[in-house]
Amino acid sequence: MSRASESPEAFDLVIRGERVLLGDAFAPAEVAVRGGVIARIAPLGSMLGAAHIAQLAADEVLIPGLVDTHVHVDEPGRTEWEGFASATRAAAAGGVTTIVDMPLNSIPPTTSLAALETKRRAAEGRVFVDVGFWGGVVPGNLAELGPLVNAGVFGFKCFLADSGVEEFAAVTADEMQAAMAVLAATDSLLLVHAEDARLIEAAPHPHSTGYADFLASRPREAEDSAIAAVIGAAARTGVRAHVVHLSSADSLGRIAEARRAGVRLSVETCPHYLTLAAEAVPAGATVFKCCPPIREGANRDALWRGLETGVIDFVVSDHSPAPATVKDAGHGDFAEAWGGIASLQLGLPLVWTGARGRGIPLERVVEWMSGAPARRAGLTDKGRIVEGMAADLAVFAPDETFTVDAAALEHRHPVCPYDGIGLVGVVRSTVLAGHPIDRDVPRGRLLRWERAR
């Protein structure tokens, strides 16, 4: 994107281009920004004046900045795993202008008002994109939920199975329902890691370098059973509920039926479930380990159909990074390694590469990765190029190809299952509140959720 400075006019910035995503279609347009907000959208050729003019190249499109509502930043406490500066630089490089940070794996986890304030202090002045925060539901913290809602968390996360870190304990189905009852009164959102702990405990857990052995240790029945429990509890309480990182396509029918019955349920999946397949995971390649696991190719294709039919609402990264020593604990033993995929910077090209190969237009991909997650999280001024919305934008070259170099990615550790693969689509630049993001100047803001009135 080239820029030419002009004398100050009506606007701070005008971006002109032949392909600007307006609503659900690309069109020639000029997008004018004032005070960090999209102030006017006009037909291309209107020659709106501004202090700065940006002209899209012939191979570029303008899209709303992506909204990733599932990111583990890990700071404070495990900043050696990631951190606000490195995570938000990676987000910006991937066209993501807003993230919502998960309540774990930081220490302390965001399960109390005091912990939230600790996390905000750690993030202040260090973020390159806008950042919101989820709270956490753990055994015994029901009294903390109301104060956290009032302090502006966007909702809450709980686990129905072991989270992998001792400071964020799983809840039972009954404890989950009790939290739902509290949150229903505030119209807050409960996010659930839906795997049934009893079925996981009953599965075999051998020390093995074989991916098939790890896959058998996290059976899809565990995911399906837990999702049924989420649906039942949400129906009884009326809460807004959300299933994170869906990996089992077997639950799609149950999810669709619940929605038809009026359950306030949404569902996400992740780029790794849409891109990778269990059959192709090499022995000992623990960089591919995540929970719930990457499943078979046929299951991957069914998840794509779930997106196309609207049963799955959106796609977010579940960026869960760790140092190589943690990802390869046990030297290829899947039972020992940390389970998490680092992919925050690559989400758009990963999903676009898969969608393009299936004949799915870019407009739908952007809706899955920007508009839909913004709406569900209550980020009312994000996710669309519309007058009055935040001027959070990304310039994307949808036909340019590249090969992933993990060492060149912005997240802290060069650990990534996509190293060396070819993808389509390059983010050329990212704009936050009307300013191109500079990787040396942290302009991001800390966001607070406010209940609709």
GROMACS .gro file of C-alpha atoms in nm:
model
  453
    1MET     CA    1   0.000   0.000   0.000
    2SER     CA    2   0.162   0.326  -0.109
    3ARG     CA    3   0.099   0.657   0.067
    4ALA     CA    4   0.131   1.016  -0.041
    5SER     CA    5   0.108   1.302   0.205
    6GLU     CA    6  -0.122   1.589   0.121
    7SER     CA    7  -0.220   1.902   0.306
    8PRO     CA    8  -0.474   1.828   0.578
    9GLU     CA    9  -0.830   1.809   0.446
   10ALA     CA   10  -1.155   1.680   0.583
   11PHE     CA   11  -1.017   1.345   0.702
   12ASP     CA   12  -0.708   1.197   0.866
   13LEU     CA   13  -0.675   0.912   0.617
   14VAL     CA   14  -0.842   0.801   0.296
   15ILE     CA   15  -0.784   0.455   0.149
   16ARG     CA   16  -0.882   0.411  -0.216
   17GLY     CA   17  -0.915   0.080  -0.391
   18GLU     CA   18  -1.093  -0.126  -0.653
   19ARG     CA   19  -1.179  -0.401  -0.405
   20VAL     CA   20  -1.305  -0.292  -0.065
   21LEU     CA   21  -1.519  -0.534   0.135
   22LEU     CA   22  -1.847  -0.351   0.196
   23GLY     CA   23  -2.109  -0.573   0.354
   24ASP     CA   24  -2.084  -0.914   0.188
   25ALA     CA   25  -1.925  -0.803  -0.141
   26PHE     CA   26  -1.618  -0.627  -0.274
   27ALA     CA   27  -1.668  -0.293  -0.449
   28PRO     CA   28  -1.461   0.005  -0.566
   29ALA     CA   29  -1.463   0.260  -0.285
   30GLU     CA   30  -1.286   0.527  -0.085
   31VAL     CA   31  -1.280   0.479   0.291
   32ALA     CA   32  -1.226   0.796   0.494
   33VAL     CA   33  -1.113   0.795   0.856
   34ARG     CA   34  -1.142   1.065   1.119
   35GLY     CA   35  -1.049   1.026   1.486
   36GLY     CA   36  -0.994   0.652   1.453
   37VAL     CA   37  -1.344   0.590   1.313
   38ILE     CA   38  -1.468   0.524   0.959
   39ALA     CA   39  -1.629   0.861   0.889
   40ARG     CA   40  -1.734   0.818   0.528
   41ILE     CA   41  -1.747   0.558   0.252
   42ALA     CA   42  -1.775   0.696  -0.099
   43PRO     CA   43  -1.756   0.561  -0.455
   44LEU     CA   44  -1.407   0.532  -0.599
   45GLY     CA   45  -1.329   0.853  -0.785
   46SER     CA   46  -1.491   1.082  -0.528
   47MET     CA   47  -1.142   1.212  -0.449
   48LEU     CA   48  -1.205   1.260  -0.078
   49GLY     CA   49  -0.932   1.473   0.075
   50ALA     CA   50  -0.718   1.375   0.373
   51ALA     CA   51  -0.387   1.436   0.544
   52HIS     CA   52  -0.278   1.093   0.419
   53ILE     CA   53  -0.395   0.911   0.107
   54ALA     CA   54  -0.342   0.537   0.059
   55GLN     CA   55  -0.399   0.366  -0.274
   56LEU     CA   56  -0.443  -0.009  -0.286
   57ALA     CA   57  -0.227  -0.191  -0.538
   58ALA     CA   58  -0.400  -0.379  -0.816
   59ASP     CA   59  -0.354  -0.713  -0.637
   60GLU     CA   60  -0.473  -0.589  -0.294
   61VAL     CA   61  -0.809  -0.588  -0.119
   62LEU     CA   62  -0.920  -0.396   0.189
   63ILE     CA   63  -1.094  -0.596   0.460
   64PRO     CA   64  -1.192  -0.529   0.821
   65GLY     CA   65  -0.924  -0.621   1.072
   66LEU     CA   66  -0.966  -0.973   1.202
   67VAL     CA   67  -1.100  -1.039   1.552
   68ASP     CA   68  -0.942  -1.336   1.731
   69THR     CA   69  -1.132  -1.416   2.048
   70HIS     CA   70  -0.922  -1.717   2.150
   71VAL     CA   71  -0.562  -1.624   2.229
   72HIS     CA   72  -0.342  -1.743   2.516
   73VAL     CA   73  -0.095  -1.460   2.579
   74ASP     CA   74   0.045  -1.624   2.899
   75GLU     CA   75   0.164  -1.299   3.061
   76PRO     CA   76   0.228  -1.257   3.352
   77GLY     CA   77   0.368  -1.575   3.500
   78ARG     CA   78   0.457  -1.761   3.181
   79THR     CA   79   0.591  -1.471   2.979
   80GLU     CA   80   0.876  -1.694   2.864
   81TRP     CA   81   0.607  -1.883   2.667
   82GLU     CA   82   0.466  -1.572   2.500
   83GLY     CA   83   0.378  -1.218   2.614
   84PHE     CA   84   0.165  -0.920   2.521
   85ALA     CA   85   0.428  -0.755   2.301
   86SER     CA   86   0.516  -1.065   2.098
   87ALA     CA   87   0.159  -1.196   2.073
   88THR     CA   88   0.013  -0.866   1.957
   89ARG     CA   89   0.293  -0.811   1.706
   90ALA     CA   90   0.207  -1.154   1.564
   91ALA     CA   91  -0.160  -1.058   1.555
   92ALA     CA   92  -0.087  -0.737   1.367
   93ALA     CA   93   0.134  -0.919   1.115
   94GLY     CA   94  -0.159  -1.151   1.047
   95GLY     CA   95  -0.418  -0.878   0.993
   96VAL     CA   96  -0.568  -0.922   1.339
   97THR     CA   97  -0.658  -0.590   1.503
   98THR     CA   98  -0.836  -0.721   1.815
   99ILE     CA   99  -0.769  -1.019   2.039
  100VAL     CA  100  -0.944  -1.141   2.353
  101ASP     CA  101  -0.701  -1.304   2.595
  102MET     CA  102  -0.787  -1.633   2.763
  103PRO     CA  103  -0.780  -1.649   3.147
  104LEU     CA  104  -0.504  -1.914   3.138
  105ASN     CA  105  -0.206  -1.991   3.107
  106SER     CA  106  -0.098  -1.679   3.289
  107ILE     CA  107  -0.013  -1.682   3.659
  108PRO     CA  108  -0.234  -1.576   3.822
  109PRO     CA  109  -0.519  -1.689   3.596
  110THR     CA  110  -0.795  -1.434   3.544
  111THR     CA  111  -1.034  -1.583   3.800
  112SER     CA  112  -1.063  -1.284   4.033
  113LEU     CA  113  -1.081  -0.908   4.011
  114ALA     CA  114  -0.732  -0.878   4.158
  115ALA     CA  115  -0.592  -1.113   3.893
  116LEU     CA  116  -0.761  -0.915   3.615
  117GLU     CA  117  -0.599  -0.596   3.738
  118THR     CA  118  -0.261  -0.773   3.752
  119LYS     CA  119  -0.304  -0.878   3.391
  120ARG     CA  120  -0.409  -0.532   3.279
  121ARG     CA  121  -0.102  -0.381   3.443
  122ALA     CA  122   0.116  -0.632   3.258
  123ALA     CA  123  -0.046  -0.540   2.925
  124GLU     CA  124  -0.064  -0.162   2.964
  125GLY     CA  125   0.152   0.016   2.709
  126ARG     CA  126   0.277  -0.309   2.555
  127VAL     CA  127   0.006  -0.404   2.305
  128PHE     CA  128   0.015  -0.343   1.930
  129VAL     CA  129  -0.352  -0.430   1.874
  130ASP     CA  130  -0.662  -0.386   2.089
  131VAL     CA  131  -0.692  -0.642   2.369
  132GLY     CA  132  -0.990  -0.758   2.574
  133PHE     CA  133  -0.997  -1.020   2.848
  134TRP     CA  134  -1.201  -1.329   2.933
  135GLY     CA  135  -1.254  -1.423   3.296
  136GLY     CA  136  -1.230  -1.777   3.426
  137VAL     CA  137  -1.471  -2.011   3.606
  138VAL     CA  138  -1.301  -2.254   3.845
  139PRO     CA  139  -1.429  -2.442   4.149
  140GLY     CA  140  -1.521  -2.201   4.428
  141ASN     CA  141  -1.505  -1.864   4.248
  142LEU     CA  142  -1.876  -1.795   4.182
  143ALA     CA  143  -1.859  -1.485   4.403
  144GLU     CA  144  -1.592  -1.339   4.172
  145LEU     CA  145  -1.804  -1.356   3.857
  146GLY     CA  146  -2.019  -1.050   3.919
  147PRO     CA  147  -1.725  -0.820   3.999
  148LEU     CA  148  -1.541  -0.945   3.690
  149VAL     CA  149  -1.846  -0.872   3.472
  150ASN     CA  150  -1.864  -0.522   3.618
  151ALA     CA  151  -1.491  -0.476   3.552
  152GLY     CA  152  -1.542  -0.542   3.181
  153VAL     CA  153  -1.445  -0.901   3.102
  154PHE     CA  154  -1.611  -1.018   2.781
  155GLY     CA  155  -1.728  -1.345   2.933
  156PHE     CA  156  -1.586  -1.651   3.105
  157LYS     CA  157  -1.406  -1.972   3.021
  158CYS     CA  158  -1.428  -2.306   3.200
  159PHE     CA  159  -1.291  -2.656   3.141
  160LEU     CA  160  -1.483  -2.981   3.179
  161ALA     CA  161  -1.152  -3.171   3.162
  162ASP     CA  162  -0.800  -3.110   3.291
  163SER     CA  163  -0.674  -2.775   3.160
  164GLY     CA  164  -0.311  -2.881   3.165
  165VAL     CA  165  -0.215  -2.624   3.431
  166GLU     CA  166  -0.277  -2.680   3.801
  167GLU     CA  167  -0.381  -2.323   3.879
  168PHE     CA  168  -0.688  -2.346   3.651
  169ALA     CA  169  -0.890  -2.644   3.772
  170ALA     CA  170  -1.169  -2.808   3.576
  171VAL     CA  171  -1.530  -2.784   3.690
  172THR     CA  172  -1.794  -3.055   3.704
  173ALA     CA  173  -2.108  -3.034   3.493
  174ASP     CA  174  -2.300  -2.925   3.803
  175GLU     CA  175  -2.046  -2.651   3.878
  176MET     CA  176  -2.068  -2.536   3.518
  177GLN     CA  177  -2.447  -2.511   3.543
  178ALA     CA  178  -2.421  -2.314   3.868
  179ALA     CA  179  -2.193  -2.064   3.693
  180MET     CA  180  -2.433  -2.048   3.399
  181ALA     CA  181  -2.716  -1.956   3.636
  182VAL     CA  182  -2.512  -1.667   3.775
  183LEU     CA  183  -2.402  -1.545   3.432
  184ALA     CA  184  -2.747  -1.569   3.274
  185ALA     CA  185  -2.859  -1.282   3.498
  186THR     CA  186  -2.583  -1.058   3.358
  187ASP     CA  187  -2.616  -1.167   2.991
  188SER     CA  188  -2.249  -1.263   3.003
  189LEU     CA  189  -2.113  -1.545   2.790
  190LEU     CA  190  -1.973  -1.879   2.912
  191LEU     CA  191  -1.710  -2.044   2.694
  192VAL     CA  192  -1.658  -2.414   2.755
  193HIS     CA  193  -1.369  -2.645   2.677
  194ALA     CA  194  -1.599  -2.937   2.611
  195GLU     CA  195  -1.438  -3.276   2.674
  196ASP     CA  196  -1.584  -3.523   2.924
  197ALA     CA  197  -1.320  -3.586   3.191
  198ARG     CA  198  -1.456  -3.931   3.280
  199LEU     CA  199  -1.436  -4.057   2.921
  200ILE     CA  200  -1.086  -3.918   2.880
  201GLU     CA  201  -0.972  -4.081   3.203
  202ALA     CA  202  -1.118  -4.412   3.084
  203ALA     CA  203  -0.929  -4.397   2.753
  204PRO     CA  204  -0.580  -4.548   2.711
  205HIS     CA  205  -0.290  -4.308   2.772
  206PRO     CA  206   0.027  -4.490   2.665
  207HIS     CA  207   0.364  -4.323   2.640
  208SER     CA  208   0.404  -4.331   2.265
  209THR     CA  209   0.544  -4.146   1.966
  210GLY     CA  210   0.252  -4.265   1.755
  211TYR     CA  211  -0.011  -4.003   1.682
  212ALA     CA  212  -0.283  -4.269   1.658
  213ASP     CA  213  -0.220  -4.356   2.024
  214PHE     CA  214  -0.260  -3.992   2.127
  215LEU     CA  215  -0.576  -3.956   1.918
  216ALA     CA  216  -0.726  -4.260   2.095
  217SER     CA  217  -0.656  -4.092   2.430
  218ARG     CA  218  -0.891  -3.802   2.341
  219PRO     CA  219  -1.187  -3.985   2.184
  220ARG     CA  220  -1.448  -3.786   1.999
  221GLU     CA  221  -1.709  -3.941   2.228
  222ALA     CA  222  -1.562  -3.733   2.512
  223GLU     CA  223  -1.613  -3.416   2.313
  224ASP     CA  224  -1.963  -3.514   2.204
  225SER     CA  225  -2.070  -3.605   2.559
  226ALA     CA  226  -1.944  -3.276   2.701
  227ILE     CA  227  -2.115  -3.074   2.428
  228ALA     CA  228  -2.441  -3.250   2.515
  229ALA     CA  229  -2.388  -3.145   2.878
  230VAL     CA  230  -2.326  -2.783   2.774
  231ILE     CA  231  -2.644  -2.784   2.566
  232GLY     CA  232  -2.852  -2.928   2.849
  233ALA     CA  233  -2.724  -2.681   3.108
  234ALA     CA  234  -2.761  -2.385   2.872
  235ALA     CA  235  -3.120  -2.486   2.796
  236ARG     CA  236  -3.201  -2.505   3.166
  237THR     CA  237  -3.041  -2.170   3.258
  238GLY     CA  238  -3.094  -1.959   2.945
  239VAL     CA  239  -2.730  -1.850   2.945
  240ARG     CA  240  -2.540  -1.750   2.634
  241ALA     CA  241  -2.304  -2.044   2.586
  242HIS     CA  242  -2.017  -2.104   2.350
  243VAL     CA  243  -1.820  -2.419   2.263
  244VAL     CA  244  -1.455  -2.344   2.196
  245HIS     CA  245  -1.229  -2.519   1.943
  246LEU     CA  246  -1.475  -2.777   1.808
  247SER     CA  247  -1.280  -3.068   1.663
  248SER     CA  248  -1.544  -3.344   1.640
  249ALA     CA  249  -1.784  -3.310   1.349
  250ASP     CA  250  -2.002  -3.577   1.512
  251SER     CA  251  -2.158  -3.304   1.728
  252LEU     CA  252  -2.278  -3.087   1.440
  253GLY     CA  253  -2.625  -3.242   1.427
  254ARG     CA  254  -2.673  -3.205   1.804
  255ILE     CA  255  -2.562  -2.841   1.787
  256ALA     CA  256  -2.801  -2.759   1.503
  257GLU     CA  257  -3.089  -2.927   1.684
  258ALA     CA  258  -3.018  -2.732   2.004
  259ARG     CA  259  -3.029  -2.404   1.818
  260ARG     CA  260  -3.358  -2.493   1.655
  261ALA     CA  261  -3.489  -2.555   2.006
  262GLY     CA  262  -3.385  -2.204   2.112
  263VAL     CA  263  -3.063  -2.275   2.303
  264ARG     CA  264  -2.838  -1.966   2.291
  265LEU     CA  265  -2.537  -2.157   2.166
  266SER     CA  266  -2.247  -2.063   1.941
  267VAL     CA  267  -1.949  -2.268   1.825
  268GLU     CA  268  -1.601  -2.199   1.694
  269THR     CA  269  -1.338  -2.408   1.525
  270CYS     CA  270  -0.972  -2.337   1.450
  271PRO     CA  271  -0.736  -2.327   1.151
  272HIS     CA  272  -0.555  -2.643   1.260
  273TYR     CA  273  -0.874  -2.850   1.253
  274LEU     CA  274  -0.954  -2.713   0.905
  275THR     CA  275  -0.602  -2.758   0.767
  276LEU     CA  276  -0.435  -3.062   0.921
  277ALA     CA  277  -0.528  -3.431   0.929
  278ALA     CA  278  -0.439  -3.707   1.173
  279GLU     CA  279  -0.324  -3.940   0.897
  280ALA     CA  280  -0.047  -3.697   0.800
  281VAL     CA  281   0.102  -3.634   1.146
  282PRO     CA  282   0.450  -3.791   1.158
  283ALA     CA  283   0.562  -4.013   1.443
  284GLY     CA  284   0.698  -3.810   1.733
  285ALA     CA  285   0.585  -3.477   1.582
  286THR     CA  286   0.451  -3.333   1.904
  287VAL     CA  287   0.436  -2.986   1.746
  288PHE     CA  288   0.097  -3.111   1.616
  289LYS     CA  289  -0.039  -3.193   1.963
  290CYS     CA  290  -0.343  -3.000   2.082
  291CYS     CA  291  -0.653  -3.076   2.288
  292PRO     CA  292  -0.903  -3.168   2.158
  293PRO     CA  293  -0.687  -3.329   1.892
  294ILE     CA  294  -0.650  -3.289   1.518
  295ARG     CA  295  -0.871  -3.563   1.379
  296GLU     CA  296  -0.897  -3.749   1.048
  297GLY     CA  297  -0.925  -3.591   0.705
  298ALA     CA  298  -1.289  -3.692   0.664
  299ASN     CA  299  -1.370  -3.518   0.993
  300ARG     CA  300  -1.185  -3.208   0.871
  301ASP     CA  301  -1.401  -3.200   0.558
  302ALA     CA  302  -1.715  -3.231   0.770
  303LEU     CA  303  -1.606  -2.930   0.977
  304TRP     CA  304  -1.579  -2.728   0.656
  305ARG     CA  305  -1.934  -2.829   0.571
  306GLY     CA  306  -2.039  -2.720   0.920
  307LEU     CA  307  -1.895  -2.377   0.850
  308GLU     CA  308  -2.059  -2.350   0.510
  309THR     CA  309  -2.400  -2.443   0.650
  310GLY     CA  310  -2.369  -2.205   0.945
  311VAL     CA  311  -2.365  -2.466   1.223
  312ILE     CA  312  -2.014  -2.351   1.312
  313ASP     CA  313  -2.018  -1.976   1.364
  314PHE     CA  314  -1.659  -1.866   1.325
  315VAL     CA  315  -1.288  -1.947   1.318
  316VAL     CA  316  -1.030  -1.832   1.575
  317SER     CA  317  -0.674  -1.938   1.640
  318ASP     CA  318  -0.662  -2.090   1.991
  319HIS     CA  319  -0.306  -1.960   1.982
  320SER     CA  320  -0.146  -2.164   2.262
  321PRO     CA  321   0.231  -2.126   2.238
  322ALA     CA  322   0.510  -2.282   2.439
  323PRO     CA  323   0.889  -2.308   2.419
  324ALA     CA  324   1.037  -2.595   2.220
  325THR     CA  325   1.150  -2.764   2.541
  326VAL     CA  326   0.788  -2.781   2.657
  327LYS     CA  327   0.640  -2.877   2.318
  328ASP     CA  328   0.896  -3.157   2.288
  329ALA     CA  329   0.897  -3.272   2.650
  330GLY     CA  330   0.951  -3.646   2.631
  331HIS     CA  331   1.135  -3.617   2.298
  332GLY     CA  332   0.844  -3.715   2.077
  333ASP     CA  333   0.627  -3.877   2.343
  334PHE     CA  334   0.277  -3.738   2.287
  335ALA     CA  335   0.178  -3.818   2.645
  336GLU     CA  336   0.446  -3.584   2.779
  337ALA     CA  337   0.440  -3.289   2.538
  338TRP     CA  338   0.244  -2.968   2.588
  339GLY     CA  339  -0.074  -2.954   2.383
  340GLY     CA  340  -0.114  -2.629   2.193
  341ILE     CA  341  -0.076  -2.484   1.843
  342ALA     CA  342   0.091  -2.147   1.780
  343SER     CA  343  -0.065  -1.991   1.469
  344LEU     CA  344  -0.191  -1.641   1.550
  345GLN     CA  345  -0.010  -1.478   1.258
  346LEU     CA  346  -0.114  -1.742   1.004
  347GLY     CA  347  -0.488  -1.775   1.058
  348LEU     CA  348  -0.607  -1.582   0.754
  349PRO     CA  349  -0.381  -1.748   0.493
  350LEU     CA  350  -0.444  -2.092   0.646
  351VAL     CA  351  -0.821  -2.061   0.626
  352TRP     CA  352  -0.818  -1.877   0.295
  353THR     CA  353  -0.595  -2.144   0.137
  354GLY     CA  354  -0.841  -2.415   0.243
  355ALA     CA  355  -1.147  -2.213   0.148
  356ARG     CA  356  -1.013  -2.115  -0.192
  357GLY     CA  357  -0.947  -2.479  -0.274
  358ARG     CA  358  -1.311  -2.555  -0.191
  359GLY     CA  359  -1.454  -2.268  -0.396
  360ILE     CA  360  -1.551  -2.062  -0.089
  361PRO     CA  361  -1.519  -1.685  -0.148
  362LEU     CA  362  -1.295  -1.459   0.057
  363GLU     CA  363  -1.599  -1.263   0.174
  364ARG     CA  364  -1.718  -1.562   0.377
  365VAL     CA  365  -1.374  -1.623   0.525
  366VAL     CA  366  -1.358  -1.263   0.648
  367GLU     CA  367  -1.704  -1.295   0.803
  368TRP     CA  368  -1.593  -1.611   0.986
  369MET     CA  369  -1.276  -1.443   1.115
  370SER     CA  370  -1.390  -1.086   1.178
  371GLY     CA  371  -1.761  -1.002   1.179
  372ALA     CA  372  -1.894  -1.314   1.348
  373PRO     CA  373  -1.646  -1.336   1.639
  374ALA     CA  374  -1.680  -0.961   1.698
  375ARG     CA  375  -2.058  -0.987   1.728
  376ARG     CA  376  -2.049  -1.286   1.962
  377ALA     CA  377  -1.798  -1.120   2.196
  378GLY     CA  378  -1.994  -0.794   2.203
  379LEU     CA  379  -1.730  -0.593   2.017
  380THR     CA  380  -1.997  -0.376   1.859
  381ASP     CA  381  -1.767  -0.139   1.670
  382LYS     CA  382  -1.544  -0.408   1.518
  383GLY     CA  383  -1.557  -0.648   1.226
  384ARG     CA  384  -1.709  -0.446   0.940
  385ILE     CA  385  -1.619  -0.162   0.707
  386VAL     CA  386  -1.916   0.060   0.788
  387GLU     CA  387  -1.947   0.428   0.868
  388GLY     CA  388  -1.924   0.476   1.244
  389MET     CA  389  -1.722   0.159   1.304
  390ALA     CA  390  -1.361   0.150   1.425
  391ALA     CA  391  -1.111   0.209   1.146
  392ASP     CA  392  -0.945  -0.130   1.203
  393LEU     CA  393  -0.846  -0.259   0.860
  394ALA     CA  394  -0.615  -0.499   0.681
  395VAL     CA  395  -0.466  -0.482   0.333
  396PHE     CA  396  -0.455  -0.835   0.193
  397ALA     CA  397  -0.310  -0.977  -0.129
  398PRO     CA  398  -0.531  -1.285  -0.179
  399ASP     CA  399  -0.339  -1.431  -0.475
  400GLU     CA  400   0.018  -1.400  -0.346
  401THR     CA  401   0.180  -1.723  -0.232
  402PHE     CA  402   0.446  -1.779   0.031
  403THR     CA  403   0.620  -2.054   0.226
  404VAL     CA  404   0.589  -2.048   0.604
  405ASP     CA  405   0.919  -1.985   0.785
  406ALA     CA  406   0.854  -2.045   1.154
  407ALA     CA  407   1.170  -1.858   1.251
  408ALA     CA  408   1.038  -1.542   1.082
  409LEU     CA  409   0.702  -1.537   1.264
  410GLU     CA  410   0.646  -1.272   1.529
  411HIS     CA  411   0.535  -1.496   1.815
  412ARG     CA  412   0.803  -1.566   2.074
  413HIS     CA  413   0.917  -1.917   1.981
  414PRO     CA  414   0.973  -2.060   1.630
  415VAL     CA  415   0.757  -2.362   1.706
  416CYS     CA  416   0.481  -2.418   1.452
  417PRO     CA  417   0.336  -2.722   1.270
  418TYR     CA  418   0.311  -2.522   0.945
  419ASP     CA  419   0.684  -2.461   0.900
  420GLY     CA  420   0.774  -2.515   0.535
  421ILE     CA  421   0.423  -2.541   0.391
  422GLY     CA  422   0.300  -2.322   0.106
  423LEU     CA  423   0.001  -2.091   0.161
  424VAL     CA  424  -0.197  -1.841  -0.042
  425GLY     CA  425  -0.268  -1.487   0.077
  426VAL     CA  426  -0.035  -1.228   0.229
  427VAL     CA  427  -0.123  -0.951   0.475
  428ARG     CA  428   0.056  -0.643   0.340
  429SER     CA  429  -0.034  -0.397   0.618
  430THR     CA  430  -0.269  -0.357   0.913
  431VAL     CA  431  -0.442  -0.039   1.033
  432LEU     CA  432  -0.561   0.014   1.391
  433ALA     CA  433  -0.792   0.309   1.464
  434GLY     CA  434  -0.680   0.475   1.142
  435HIS     CA  435  -0.305   0.435   1.199
  436PRO     CA  436  -0.086   0.179   1.017
  437ILE     CA  437   0.055  -0.048   1.286
  438ASP     CA  438   0.425   0.007   1.351
  439ARG     CA  439   0.588  -0.296   1.515
  440ASP     CA  440   0.794  -0.059   1.731
  441VAL     CA  441   0.507   0.163   1.851
  442PRO     CA  442   0.243  -0.008   2.072
  443ARG     CA  443  -0.080   0.185   2.003
  444GLY     CA  444  -0.325  -0.085   2.114
  445ARG     CA  445  -0.593  -0.024   2.375
  446LEU     CA  446  -0.724  -0.239   2.659
  447LEU     CA  447  -1.096  -0.299   2.603
  448ARG     CA  448  -1.385  -0.347   2.843
  449TRP     CA  449  -1.717  -0.517   2.778
  450GLU     CA  450  -2.029  -0.319   2.849
  451ARG     CA  451  -2.369  -0.478   2.873
  452ALA     CA  452  -2.610  -0.360   2.601
  453ARG     CA  453  -2.865  -0.120   2.740
   0.00000   0.00000   0.00000
